[in-house]
Short mmCIF file of C-alpha atoms in Angstrom, two decimals:
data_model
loop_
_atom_site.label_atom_id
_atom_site.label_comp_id
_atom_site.label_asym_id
_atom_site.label_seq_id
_atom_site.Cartn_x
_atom_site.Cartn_y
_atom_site.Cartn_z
CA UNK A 1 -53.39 -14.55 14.68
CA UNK A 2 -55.61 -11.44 14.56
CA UNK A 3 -53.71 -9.51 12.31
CA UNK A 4 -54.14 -8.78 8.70
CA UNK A 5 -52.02 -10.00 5.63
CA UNK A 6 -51.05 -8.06 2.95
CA UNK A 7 -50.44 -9.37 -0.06
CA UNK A 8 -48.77 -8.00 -3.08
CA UNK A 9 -51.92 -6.64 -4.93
CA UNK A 10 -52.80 -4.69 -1.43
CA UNK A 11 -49.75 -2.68 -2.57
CA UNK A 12 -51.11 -0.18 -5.36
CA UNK A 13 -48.17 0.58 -8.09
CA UNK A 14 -48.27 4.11 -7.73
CA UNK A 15 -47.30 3.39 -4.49
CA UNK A 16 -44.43 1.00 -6.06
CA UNK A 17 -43.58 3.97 -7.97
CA UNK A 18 -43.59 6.70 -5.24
CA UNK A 19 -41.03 4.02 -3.30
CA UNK A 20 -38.57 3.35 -5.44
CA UNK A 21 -38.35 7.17 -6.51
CA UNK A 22 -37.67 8.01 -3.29
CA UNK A 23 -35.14 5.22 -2.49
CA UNK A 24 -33.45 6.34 -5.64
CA UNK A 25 -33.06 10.10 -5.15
CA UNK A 26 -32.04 8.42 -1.42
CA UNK A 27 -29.06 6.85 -3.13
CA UNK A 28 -28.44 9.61 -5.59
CA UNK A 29 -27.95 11.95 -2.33
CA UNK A 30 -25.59 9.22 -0.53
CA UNK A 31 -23.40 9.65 -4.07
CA UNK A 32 -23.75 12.99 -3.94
CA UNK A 33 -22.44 13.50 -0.38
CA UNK A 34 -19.64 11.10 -0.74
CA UNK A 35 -18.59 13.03 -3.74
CA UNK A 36 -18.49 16.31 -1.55
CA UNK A 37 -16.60 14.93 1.16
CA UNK A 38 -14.03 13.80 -1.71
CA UNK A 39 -13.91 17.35 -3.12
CA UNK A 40 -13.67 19.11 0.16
CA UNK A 41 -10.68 16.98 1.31
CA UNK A 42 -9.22 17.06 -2.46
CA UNK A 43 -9.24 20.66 -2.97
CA UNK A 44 -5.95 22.43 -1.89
CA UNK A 45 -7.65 25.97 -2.15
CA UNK A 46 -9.22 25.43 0.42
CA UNK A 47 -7.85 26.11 4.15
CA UNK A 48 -7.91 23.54 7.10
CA UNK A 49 -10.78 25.50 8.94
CA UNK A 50 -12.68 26.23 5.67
CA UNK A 51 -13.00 22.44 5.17
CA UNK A 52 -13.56 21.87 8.67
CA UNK A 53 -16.28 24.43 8.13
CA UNK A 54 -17.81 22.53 4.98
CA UNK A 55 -17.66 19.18 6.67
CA UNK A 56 -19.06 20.55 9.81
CA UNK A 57 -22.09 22.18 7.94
CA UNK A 58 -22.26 19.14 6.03
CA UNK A 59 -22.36 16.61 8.47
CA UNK A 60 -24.89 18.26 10.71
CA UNK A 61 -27.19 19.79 8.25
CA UNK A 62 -27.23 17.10 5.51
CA UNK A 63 -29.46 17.89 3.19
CA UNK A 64 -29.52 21.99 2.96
CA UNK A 65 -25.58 21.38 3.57
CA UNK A 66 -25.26 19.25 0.50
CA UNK A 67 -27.79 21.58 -1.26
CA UNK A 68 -25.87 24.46 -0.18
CA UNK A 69 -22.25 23.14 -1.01
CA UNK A 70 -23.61 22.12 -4.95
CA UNK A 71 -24.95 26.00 -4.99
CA UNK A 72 -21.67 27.12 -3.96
CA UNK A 73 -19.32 25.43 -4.96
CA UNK A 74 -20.72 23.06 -7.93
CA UNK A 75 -18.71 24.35 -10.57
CA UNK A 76 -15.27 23.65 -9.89
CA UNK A 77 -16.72 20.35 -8.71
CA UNK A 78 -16.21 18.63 -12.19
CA UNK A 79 -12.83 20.91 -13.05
CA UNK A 80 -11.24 19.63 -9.72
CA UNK A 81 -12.08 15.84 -10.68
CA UNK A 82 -10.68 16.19 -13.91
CA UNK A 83 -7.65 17.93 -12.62
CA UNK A 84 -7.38 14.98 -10.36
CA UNK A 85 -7.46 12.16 -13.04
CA UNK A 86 -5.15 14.52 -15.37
CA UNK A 87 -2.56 14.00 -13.16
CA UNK A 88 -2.68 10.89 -11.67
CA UNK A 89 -2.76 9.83 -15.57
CA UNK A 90 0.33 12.01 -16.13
CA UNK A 91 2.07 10.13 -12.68
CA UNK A 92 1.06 6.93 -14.52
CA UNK A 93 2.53 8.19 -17.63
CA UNK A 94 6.24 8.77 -15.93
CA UNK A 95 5.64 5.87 -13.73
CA UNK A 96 5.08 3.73 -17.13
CA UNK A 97 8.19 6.37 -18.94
CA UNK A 98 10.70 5.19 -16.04
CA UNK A 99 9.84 1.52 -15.96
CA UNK A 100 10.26 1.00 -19.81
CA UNK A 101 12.90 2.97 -20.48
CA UNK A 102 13.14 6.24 -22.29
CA UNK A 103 15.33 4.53 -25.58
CA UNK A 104 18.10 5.73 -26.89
CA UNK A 105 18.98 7.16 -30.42
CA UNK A 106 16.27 7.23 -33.09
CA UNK A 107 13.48 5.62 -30.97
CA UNK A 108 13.64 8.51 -28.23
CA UNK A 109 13.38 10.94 -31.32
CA UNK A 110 10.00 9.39 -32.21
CA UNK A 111 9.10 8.97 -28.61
CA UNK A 112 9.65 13.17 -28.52
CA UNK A 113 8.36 14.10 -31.80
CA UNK A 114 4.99 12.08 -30.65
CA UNK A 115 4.38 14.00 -27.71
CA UNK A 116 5.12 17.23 -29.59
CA UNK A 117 2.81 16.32 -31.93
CA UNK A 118 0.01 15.70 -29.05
CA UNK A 119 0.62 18.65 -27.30
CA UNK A 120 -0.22 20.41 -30.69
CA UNK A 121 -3.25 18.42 -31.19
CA UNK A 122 -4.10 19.67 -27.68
CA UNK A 123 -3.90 23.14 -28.82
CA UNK A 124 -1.24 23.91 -26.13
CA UNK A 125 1.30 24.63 -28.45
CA UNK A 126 1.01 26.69 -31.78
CA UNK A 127 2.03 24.83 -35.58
CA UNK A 128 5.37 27.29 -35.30
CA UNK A 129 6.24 26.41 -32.08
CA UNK A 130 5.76 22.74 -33.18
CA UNK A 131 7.88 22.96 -36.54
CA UNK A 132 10.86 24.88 -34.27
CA UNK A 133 10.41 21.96 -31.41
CA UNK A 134 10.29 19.30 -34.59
CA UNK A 135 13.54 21.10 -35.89
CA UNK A 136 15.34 20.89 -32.72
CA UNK A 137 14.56 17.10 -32.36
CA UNK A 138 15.51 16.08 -35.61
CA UNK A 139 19.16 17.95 -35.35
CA UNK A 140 19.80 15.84 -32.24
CA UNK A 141 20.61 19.43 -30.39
CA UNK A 142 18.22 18.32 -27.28
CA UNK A 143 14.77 17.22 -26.38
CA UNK A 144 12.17 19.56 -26.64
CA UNK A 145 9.72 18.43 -24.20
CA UNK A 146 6.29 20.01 -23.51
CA UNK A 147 8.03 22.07 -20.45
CA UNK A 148 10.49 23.84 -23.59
CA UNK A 149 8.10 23.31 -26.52
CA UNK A 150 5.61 25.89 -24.48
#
């Protein structure tokens, strides 16, 4: 048993430090590539060879791919996502709508004049529109969803 031991204090901390920097931007670039690969395949602007294209340049050039790709295309990264969860919250929404029940009579009026009064807290709609939407509610003459409120 020639060889040496090395024990914990043979380990300097800066070294510590440089290690676990590096296996943390390591990680941080695993995330980051995963979340490409997700907005490649998500994205519906792009074509079937264009992604092909990105995955291609991604896969075989990791690093200045992934570099390149954030350059390029980082932007609508964060806009795409949150398109994403917008509507898979609004096919939750109608999911949750349909199961429960849309009521009938005075609770559907409520149920309407809420989501009127959202989409003008959005900004989407403008205080007239809102009060002619309320109006039409309230006489019973037919719902005025966001689609006819706009």
């Amino acid at each position: 048993m020639n060889g040496q031991v090395f024990l914990a204090y043979d380990y300097p901390l800066l070294s510590v430090f440089w290690s676990l920097l590096w296996f943390f931007l390591w990680i941080m670039w695993f995330i980051l590539l995963f979340r490409i690969v997700t907005d490649i395949f998500r994205d519906d602007e792009l074509g079937g060879w264009t992604k092909a294209g990105w995955m291609v340049f991604v896969i075989v050039l990791p690093f200045v791919g992934v570099l390149i790709y954030v350059i390029a295309r980082g932007r609508g990264m964060g806009r795409r996502e949150h398109a994403h969860v917008r509507a898979r919250q609004e096919e939750i929404d109608d999911y949750i709508r349909k199961t429960a029940g849309s009521g009938h009579g005075r609770s559907g009026s409520v149920d309407e004049l809420a989501r009127l009064s959202e989409i003008r807290a959005r900004g989407d709609i403008t205080e007239d529109e809102f009060r002619r939407a309320k109006e039409l509610v309230l006489s019973g003459s037919g719902p005025a969803g966001p689609k006819e409120a706009r």
